[in-house]
Amino acid sequence: TATEILERLQQIFREVMDSDKLRITTETTQLQVPQWDSMAQIALIMAIEREFRLRFTAREAGELMSVKAIVNLIEAKTKAQ
């Protein structure tokens, strides 16, 4: 479910952004998280792929600018498996 995905993403974001206090919601965007730069984006993609055992195309990865987009894509990919 989206809630379960968000819980798992919360931990990934905290690890990648090196911030135990970071709180994300489905409304969180890249612009709201100062640490979410291009290098963090790559680390996030890799961590998410590992955690959820899936792969993103380069196009998909480039479009993931919000937590909602990430959750939606994970849901779509896990349903397709």
Coordinates of C-alpha atoms in Angstrom, one line a residue:
T1 CA 0.0 0.0 0.0
A2 CA 1.0 3.6 -0.3
T3 CA 1.3 3.9 3.4
E4 CA 3.7 1.0 3.6
I5 CA 5.8 2.4 0.7
L6 CA 5.9 5.8 2.4
E7 CA 7.2 4.3 5.7
R8 CA 10.0 2.5 3.9
L9 CA 10.8 5.6 1.9
Q10 CA 11.0 7.6 5.1
Q11 CA 13.9 5.5 6.3
I12 CA 15.6 5.7 2.9
F13 CA 15.3 9.5 2.8
R14 CA 16.7 9.8 6.3
E15 CA 19.7 7.7 5.5
V16 CA 20.5 9.3 2.1
M17 CA 19.9 12.9 3.4
D18 CA 21.7 12.1 6.6
S19 CA 19.0 13.5 8.7
D20 CA 17.2 11.6 11.4
K21 CA 14.7 14.4 11.8
L22 CA 13.6 14.6 8.2
R23 CA 9.9 13.9 7.7
I24 CA 8.4 13.2 4.3
T25 CA 4.8 13.0 3.1
T26 CA 3.4 12.4 -0.3
E27 CA 3.3 16.2 -0.7
T28 CA 7.1 16.5 -0.2
T29 CA 8.9 17.7 -3.3
Q30 CA 12.6 18.1 -4.2
L31 CA 12.4 21.8 -3.8
Q32 CA 11.4 21.5 -0.1
V33 CA 14.4 19.3 0.9
P34 CA 17.6 21.3 0.6
Q35 CA 19.8 18.2 0.6
W36 CA 17.8 16.6 -2.3
D37 CA 20.3 17.6 -5.0
S38 CA 21.4 15.7 -8.1
M39 CA 23.8 13.5 -6.1
A40 CA 21.2 12.7 -3.5
Q41 CA 18.8 11.9 -6.3
I42 CA 21.2 9.2 -7.6
A43 CA 21.7 7.8 -4.1
L44 CA 17.9 7.8 -3.5
I45 CA 17.2 6.0 -6.8
M46 CA 19.8 3.3 -6.0
A47 CA 18.6 2.8 -2.4
I48 CA 14.9 2.7 -3.6
E49 CA 15.8 0.1 -6.3
R50 CA 17.6 -2.0 -3.7
E51 CA 14.9 -1.7 -1.1
F52 CA 12.0 -2.5 -3.4
R53 CA 13.9 -4.9 -5.7
L54 CA 13.0 -3.0 -8.9
R55 CA 14.7 -0.9 -11.6
F56 CA 13.9 2.5 -12.9
T57 CA 14.6 3.6 -16.4
A58 CA 16.7 6.8 -16.8
R59 CA 13.6 8.6 -17.9
E60 CA 11.6 7.5 -14.9
A61 CA 14.4 8.4 -12.5
G62 CA 14.6 11.9 -14.0
E63 CA 10.9 12.4 -13.4
L64 CA 11.0 11.5 -9.7
M65 CA 10.9 15.1 -8.3
S66 CA 8.3 14.4 -5.5
V67 CA 7.6 11.7 -3.0
K68 CA 4.2 11.2 -4.5
A69 CA 5.8 10.5 -7.9
I70 CA 8.1 8.0 -6.3
V71 CA 5.2 6.2 -4.4
N72 CA 3.1 6.1 -7.6
L73 CA 5.9 4.6 -9.6
I74 CA 6.8 2.0 -7.0
E75 CA 3.1 1.0 -6.8
A76 CA 2.9 0.7 -10.6
K77 CA 6.1 -1.3 -10.8
T78 CA 5.3 -3.7 -8.0
K79 CA 1.8 -4.4 -9.4
A80 CA 3.4 -5.2 -12.7
Q81 CA 5.8 -7.8 -11.3

